[in-house]
Amino acid sequence: MDLQLYVLLTLVVDIVLIVILVFPWLKDRHSWHALSWAIGQASMSLGIATTLYTGYVGPQCIVLAMLLTMSVFGFIAGTEFFIGNIGRKDLRRISIGATVFFLFVSILWLYDKRLVEPTTANALGCALLWSGYRLVKYRNTYRWLGSVLLVRGLFNVLNGCQLLPDNIQLWFVFSVSIKTISILSLIYAVQERIRLRYAHSVNSLSSGLVIIDLQGHIHVINEAAAKLLGYPDTTGLVGKYVAGRLLGINRQEVMHYFQSFALGKRGYPMVDTFTVRHQSGAFVSLEVIASPYKEQGRLYCMMQIFDISERKKKDEQLYYAANFDSVTGCLNRYGLVTTLAELIKHADIEGHSLSLLVIDIDRFKRLIDSFGHLVADAVLKQVAERLNKFLRPSDRLARLSGDQFVIILSDVAPGENVKVASYFSDLVMGAFSQHFILTHQSVKLSASIGIANYPEHGNDAEELIRNADIALSAGRNADKGHYCFFQKDMISYARDAMIDSALRAAISTDELHLVYQPIVDAVTYEVKKIEVLLRWTSSQFGVISPDRFIPVAEQSDLIVELGTWVIHQACRELSALEHDIDKVRISINVSSRQLTDPAFFNVIDQALSSHHLRPQQLELELTERVLIDDGTSVHAVLSRLNQLGVGISLDDFGTGFSSLSYLTRFQINTIKIDRAFVFDMETSPRHKNLVAAIIAMAHSLEMEIVAEGVELQSQAESLTSMKCHYLQGYFISRPMPLTAVSEFVRHNPFVRGQSTSSLAL
């Protein structure tokens, strides 16, 4: 075999190896060392082919010098790129060196063509020796590559110095072998560098990264993921079954998971949480975010893994704070509502019932006032401990508010609610029968219980709690220390409580306002008095009738505050008007609680003086019930008011426990005939005679008389003929704002002679 054939075979091998060396650069444009080494080797091979087929003619020497320069500095630049020790300044120096080297070699070869072969071999050998030295010195990892380049460089130098045996077969075998080994080593180094860069990128992630095939075996894993899964490092993990560390996960579930993943049933990314048991025995909570990843046409599952142990711990703390009471450890109100809703769903599914016991500690505020909150909290803990002792595993205990506990009795057989709830209520009473131990003494407490059953007394959690609380309130009003089952007729009592609460807020939120109904002279129809009427438009309940909220206010001390507001507001509004109605008297209803309030007289006196009104402009309306309840104290207040000049009117006369002694004893100025007598006066002669008798009696006692509920002209005419002093009712006018009353006074349609048939507003 001649030399040309040997060289041709080496060129074929070179082309194959150069293509393999360039391929990594085509995939990863950061691998400049691969491109530089490929240029160096390609230039070397091209130079050999040029020499073989064209010889050393003048122009070819220039081409050969350029190819030699590219080969020498290609290896040098590739090595520097591989080491990572090259920058812009280094590239400039290499470029200048390459230019100088090219000019020197070109001139040298043009001068003497015999120097082409030895110069080429020695120059390439020196470049390879230098590259090998740099790689051996750089890191232990690449000493094998540096050693191969050193051997190849030494071979080239010896060949250039003609120190090798003159045996073409031996030279060819060794040349091809060392060149192939060196290029393959370069290819391996390039691939290893890409792999290490990829591994470094993966390992630099703060989160764990695992790529798993659809059978659940690890394909790629970084250091963070290995540690999260409980392994010291990634050694031996590739190919390992991933579910080995996941608690409660078997191969069947893993297979089902990856089937769902491959089909995309849940959508990407898929987020799940798992618990891992480490070799130390510690449990770690992990969050896994899975996305599809394809490599060489195969589908893999790429998982990001995060340690959520701290987050889960904080979530658990937040969950506990949101759902449990910090003092007793029981469920709080939010936890109670959530748990009760779940138990109701469970009861519907299983066909069971449940009972709700709202337990209120009697006179607990007195305990707080006597011993303080710390001692009270200690008592609450003891209460929770005692109640927990007799509860079943399916039952729940909650602290609803300061001194209220709730027991949920679940899994109760249908029809057994009353029996089971009564049994447990007796246990609760027994728990309170023993003294509670304090630091230096003990206290005796009792409890009241309200009971609501599902589904009889409510369809959801809030309704059950509300109805049990209603039953509790109703039972406590009857007697403390007992239990009471909810009944539908208790709702009205609860509504009264809601109205009472809303009414207390209505005073400060400007939901109350006053209207006025004119009272006219029965003969002239001039406005002589106006009755003050209270109206309430609640933001919560809408318009509420006085017949609904006044009785609620009278059941508590709120009527005193409410009455005080009405007196001051009426005087304020009256004083703000012009003098059109300064001769008109305002009539205000007052209750017995107001009259028995020690501050009532001062309220009247202050309202009149602060708004610059005369006492004669005010009249107070009482009912006969007021005079009966507390005659002595009422008599004293009315006497002082009479002395002040305030008028007193007896409202709804004839409907209560009428007694003529009231008319003389309490110095009544005006009698108001109840609307019921006026309404029936046209159809009942007896009622008409009774009205006439009341009017006659008032005249004989020198009292003024007002007929209420006048709605027809015939009624007005009859009352006028009976010599009734004043008329009040819808025939005259409906209640209206005070400004409208002022307009009514100035432009009284009755006085102007307009048709009375059109005046029933």
Coordinates of N, CA and C in Angstrom, one line a residue, residues 233-350:
D233 N -26.5 11.5 48.5 CA -26.1 12.1 47.3 C -26.8 11.3 46.1
T234 N -26.4 11.6 44.9 CA -27.1 11.1 43.8 C -26.5 9.7 43.3
T235 N -25.5 9.3 44.0 CA -24.8 8.0 43.6 C -25.8 6.8 43.6
G236 N -25.9 6.2 42.5 CA -26.7 5.0 42.4 C -28.2 5.2 42.3
L237 N -28.6 6.5 42.2 CA -30.1 6.7 42.2 C -30.7 6.6 40.8
V238 N -29.9 6.8 39.7 CA -30.4 6.7 38.4 C -30.8 5.3 38.1
G239 N -32.1 5.1 37.7 CA -32.6 3.8 37.5 C -33.3 3.2 38.7
K240 N -33.2 3.9 39.8 CA -33.9 3.5 41.1 C -35.4 3.8 41.0
Y241 N -36.2 3.0 41.7 CA -37.6 3.2 41.8 C -38.0 4.3 42.7
V242 N -38.7 5.3 42.2 CA -38.9 6.6 42.9 C -39.8 6.4 44.2
A243 N -40.7 5.5 44.2 CA -41.7 5.4 45.3 C -41.1 4.7 46.5
G244 N -39.8 4.4 46.5 CA -39.2 3.7 47.7 C -39.3 4.5 48.9
R245 N -39.3 5.9 48.8 CA -39.3 6.7 50.0 C -40.6 7.4 50.3
L246 N -41.6 7.2 49.4 CA -42.9 7.9 49.6 C -43.8 7.1 50.4
L247 N -44.3 7.7 51.5 CA -45.1 6.9 52.5 C -46.5 6.7 51.9
G248 N -47.0 5.5 52.0 CA -48.4 5.2 51.6 C -48.6 5.1 50.1
I249 N -47.5 5.0 49.4 CA -47.6 4.9 47.9 C -47.1 3.6 47.5
N250 N -47.9 2.8 46.7 CA -47.4 1.5 46.2 C -47.2 1.6 44.7
R251 N -46.7 0.5 44.1 CA -46.4 0.5 42.7 C -47.7 0.7 41.9
Q252 N -48.8 0.2 42.3 CA -50.0 0.4 41.6 C -50.5 1.8 41.5
E253 N -50.3 2.5 42.7 CA -50.7 3.9 42.7 C -49.7 4.8 41.9
V254 N -48.4 4.4 41.9 CA -47.4 5.1 41.0 C -47.8 4.9 39.6
M255 N -48.1 3.7 39.2 CA -48.5 3.4 37.8 C -49.8 4.2 37.4
H256 N -50.7 4.3 38.3 CA -51.9 5.1 38.0 C -51.6 6.5 37.9
Y257 N -50.7 7.0 38.7 CA -50.3 8.4 38.7 C -49.7 8.8 37.3
F258 N -48.8 7.9 36.9 CA -48.1 8.2 35.6 C -49.0 8.0 34.4
Q259 N -50.0 7.1 34.5 CA -51.0 7.0 33.5 C -51.8 8.3 33.4
S260 N -52.2 8.8 34.5 CA -52.9 10.1 34.5 C -52.1 11.2 33.9
F261 N -50.8 11.1 34.3 CA -49.9 12.1 33.8 C -49.7 12.0 32.2
A262 N -49.5 10.8 31.7 CA -49.3 10.6 30.3 C -50.5 11.1 29.5
L263 N -51.7 10.8 30.1 CA -53.0 11.2 29.4 C -53.4 12.6 29.6
G264 N -52.7 13.3 30.5 CA -53.0 14.7 30.8 C -54.4 14.9 31.3
K265 N -54.9 13.9 32.1 CA -56.3 14.0 32.6 C -56.5 15.2 33.6
R266 N -55.4 15.5 34.4 CA -55.6 16.5 35.4 C -55.1 17.8 34.9
G267 N -54.4 17.9 33.8 CA -53.9 19.1 33.3 C -52.5 19.4 33.9
Y268 N -51.7 20.1 33.1 CA -50.3 20.4 33.6 C -50.2 21.9 34.0
P269 N -49.3 22.1 35.0 CA -48.6 21.2 35.8 C -49.5 20.5 36.8
M270 N -49.1 19.3 37.2 CA -49.8 18.5 38.3 C -49.1 18.8 39.6
V271 N -49.8 19.2 40.6 CA -49.3 19.6 41.9 C -49.8 18.6 42.9
D272 N -48.9 17.9 43.6 CA -49.3 17.0 44.7 C -48.3 17.1 45.9
T273 N -48.7 16.6 47.0 CA -47.9 16.6 48.2 C -47.7 15.1 48.6
F274 N -46.5 14.9 49.1 CA -46.1 13.6 49.6 C -45.3 13.7 50.9
T275 N -45.3 12.7 51.7 CA -44.5 12.6 52.9 C -43.4 11.6 52.7
V276 N -42.1 12.0 53.0 CA -41.0 11.1 52.8 C -40.4 10.8 54.2
R277 N -40.0 9.5 54.4 CA -39.4 9.1 55.6 C -37.9 8.9 55.3
H278 N -37.0 9.8 56.0 CA -35.6 9.7 55.9 C -35.0 8.5 56.7
Q279 N -33.7 8.2 56.4 CA -33.1 7.1 57.1 C -33.0 7.4 58.6
S280 N -33.0 8.7 59.0 CA -32.9 9.1 60.4 C -34.2 8.9 61.1
G281 N -35.3 8.6 60.3 CA -36.6 8.4 60.9 C -37.4 9.7 60.8
A282 N -36.9 10.8 60.4 CA -37.6 12.0 60.3 C -38.5 12.0 59.1
F283 N -39.7 12.7 59.2 CA -40.6 12.8 58.2 C -40.6 14.2 57.6
V284 N -40.6 14.2 56.2 CA -40.5 15.5 55.5 C -41.6 15.6 54.5
S285 N -42.3 16.7 54.6 CA -43.4 16.9 53.6 C -42.9 17.6 52.4
L286 N -43.3 17.1 51.2 CA -42.8 17.5 49.9 C -43.9 17.9 49.1
E287 N -43.7 19.0 48.3 CA -44.6 19.4 47.2 C -44.0 19.1 45.9
V288 N -44.7 18.4 45.0 CA -44.2 18.0 43.7 C -45.0 18.7 42.6
I289 N -44.3 19.4 41.7 CA -44.9 20.0 40.6 C -44.4 19.2 39.3
A290 N -45.3 18.5 38.7 CA -44.9 17.6 37.6 C -45.3 18.2 36.2
S291 N -44.4 18.2 35.3 CA -44.6 18.6 33.9 C -44.1 17.6 32.9
P292 N -44.6 17.6 31.7 CA -44.1 16.6 30.7 C -42.7 17.0 30.2
Y293 N -41.9 16.1 29.9 CA -40.6 16.3 29.3 C -40.3 15.2 28.3
K294 N -39.9 15.6 27.1 CA -39.6 14.6 26.1 C -38.1 14.6 25.8
E295 N -37.5 13.4 25.7 CA -36.1 13.2 25.3 C -36.0 12.1 24.3
Q296 N -35.5 12.4 23.1 CA -35.4 11.4 22.1 C -36.7 10.7 21.8
G297 N -37.7 11.5 21.8 CA -39.1 10.9 21.4 C -39.8 10.2 22.6
R298 N -39.1 10.1 23.7 CA -39.8 9.4 24.9 C -40.3 10.4 25.8
L299 N -41.5 10.1 26.4 CA -42.1 11.0 27.4 C -41.6 10.7 28.8
Y300 N -41.2 11.7 29.5 CA -40.7 11.6 30.8 C -41.6 12.6 31.7
C301 N -41.5 12.4 33.0 CA -42.1 13.3 33.9 C -41.0 14.1 34.6
M302 N -41.0 15.4 34.4 CA -40.1 16.2 35.1 C -40.8 16.8 36.4
M303 N -40.1 16.6 37.5 CA -40.7 16.9 38.8 C -39.8 17.9 39.5
Q304 N -40.4 19.0 39.9 CA -39.7 19.9 40.8 C -40.2 19.6 42.2
I305 N -39.3 19.5 43.2 CA -39.6 19.0 44.5 C -39.2 20.1 45.5
F306 N -40.1 20.5 46.4 CA -39.9 21.5 47.4 C -40.2 21.0 48.8
D307 N -39.3 21.4 49.7 CA -39.6 21.0 51.1 C -40.5 22.0 51.7
I308 N -41.7 21.5 52.0 CA -42.8 22.4 52.5 C -43.0 22.1 54.0
S309 N -42.1 21.5 54.6 CA -42.3 21.1 56.0 C -42.5 22.4 56.9
E310 N -41.7 23.4 56.7 CA -41.9 24.6 57.5 C -43.3 25.3 57.1
R311 N -43.5 25.3 55.8 CA -44.8 25.9 55.3 C -46.0 25.2 55.9
K312 N -45.8 23.8 55.8 CA -46.9 23.0 56.3 C -47.1 23.2 57.8
K313 N -46.0 23.4 58.5 CA -46.0 23.6 60.0 C -46.7 24.9 60.3
K314 N -46.4 26.0 59.5 CA -47.1 27.3 59.7 C -48.5 27.2 59.3
D315 N -48.8 26.4 58.2 CA -50.2 26.2 57.8 C -51.0 25.5 58.9
E316 N -50.4 24.5 59.5 CA -51.0 23.8 60.6 C -51.3 24.8 61.8
Q317 N -50.3 25.7 62.1 CA -50.4 26.6 63.1 C -51.6 27.6 62.8
L318 N -51.6 28.1 61.5 CA -52.7 29.0 61.1 C -54.0 28.3 61.2
Y319 N -54.0 27.0 60.8 CA -55.3 26.2 60.8 C -55.8 26.1 62.2
Y320 N -54.8 25.8 63.1 CA -55.2 25.6 64.5 C -55.7 27.0 65.1
A321 N -55.0 28.1 64.8 CA -55.5 29.4 65.3 C -56.8 29.7 64.7
A322 N -57.1 29.3 63.5 CA -58.4 29.7 62.8 C -59.5 28.8 63.3
N323 N -59.2 27.6 63.8 CA -60.3 26.6 64.1 C -60.4 26.2 65.5
F324 N -59.4 26.6 66.3 CA -59.4 26.1 67.7 C -59.2 27.3 68.7
D325 N -59.8 27.1 69.9 CA -59.7 28.1 70.9 C -58.3 28.0 71.6
S326 N -57.7 29.1 71.8 CA -56.3 29.1 72.4 C -56.4 28.8 73.9
V327 N -57.5 29.0 74.6 CA -57.5 28.8 76.0 C -57.8 27.3 76.3
T328 N -58.9 26.7 75.7 CA -59.3 25.4 76.1 C -58.9 24.3 75.1
G329 N -58.4 24.7 73.9 CA -58.0 23.7 72.9 C -59.2 23.1 72.2
C330 N -60.4 23.6 72.5 CA -61.6 23.1 71.8 C -61.7 23.9 70.4
L331 N -62.7 23.4 69.6 CA -63.0 24.1 68.4 C -63.5 25.5 68.8
N332 N -63.1 26.5 68.0 CA -63.7 27.9 68.1 C -65.0 28.0 67.3
R333 N -65.5 29.2 67.2 CA -66.8 29.3 66.4 C -66.6 28.9 64.9
Y334 N -65.5 29.4 64.3 CA -65.3 29.0 62.9 C -65.2 27.5 62.7
G335 N -64.3 26.9 63.6 CA -64.2 25.5 63.5 C -65.5 24.8 63.8
L336 N -66.3 25.3 64.7 CA -67.6 24.7 65.0 C -68.5 24.7 63.8
V337 N -68.6 25.8 63.1 CA -69.5 25.9 62.0 C -69.0 25.0 60.9
T338 N -67.7 24.9 60.6 CA -67.1 24.1 59.6 C -67.4 22.6 59.9
T339 N -67.0 22.2 61.1 CA -67.2 20.8 61.5 C -68.7 20.4 61.5
L340 N -69.5 21.3 62.0 CA -71.0 21.0 62.1 C -71.5 20.8 60.7
A341 N -71.1 21.6 59.7 CA -71.5 21.5 58.3 C -71.1 20.1 57.8
E342 N -69.9 19.7 58.1 CA -69.4 18.4 57.6 C -70.2 17.3 58.2
L343 N -70.5 17.4 59.5 CA -71.2 16.3 60.2 C -72.7 16.2 59.7
I344 N -73.2 17.4 59.3 CA -74.6 17.4 58.7 C -74.6 16.6 57.4
K345 N -73.6 16.9 56.6 CA -73.4 16.1 55.3 C -73.3 14.6 55.6
H346 N -72.5 14.3 56.6 CA -72.3 12.9 56.9 C -73.6 12.3 57.4
A347 N -74.4 13.0 58.2 CA -75.6 12.5 58.7 C -76.6 12.3 57.6
D348 N -76.6 13.2 56.6 CA -77.5 13.0 55.4 C -77.2 11.7 54.7
I349 N -75.9 11.5 54.5 CA -75.4 10.3 53.8 C -75.8 9.0 54.5
E350 N -75.5 9.0 55.8 CA -75.7 7.8 56.6 C -77.1 7.7 57.1

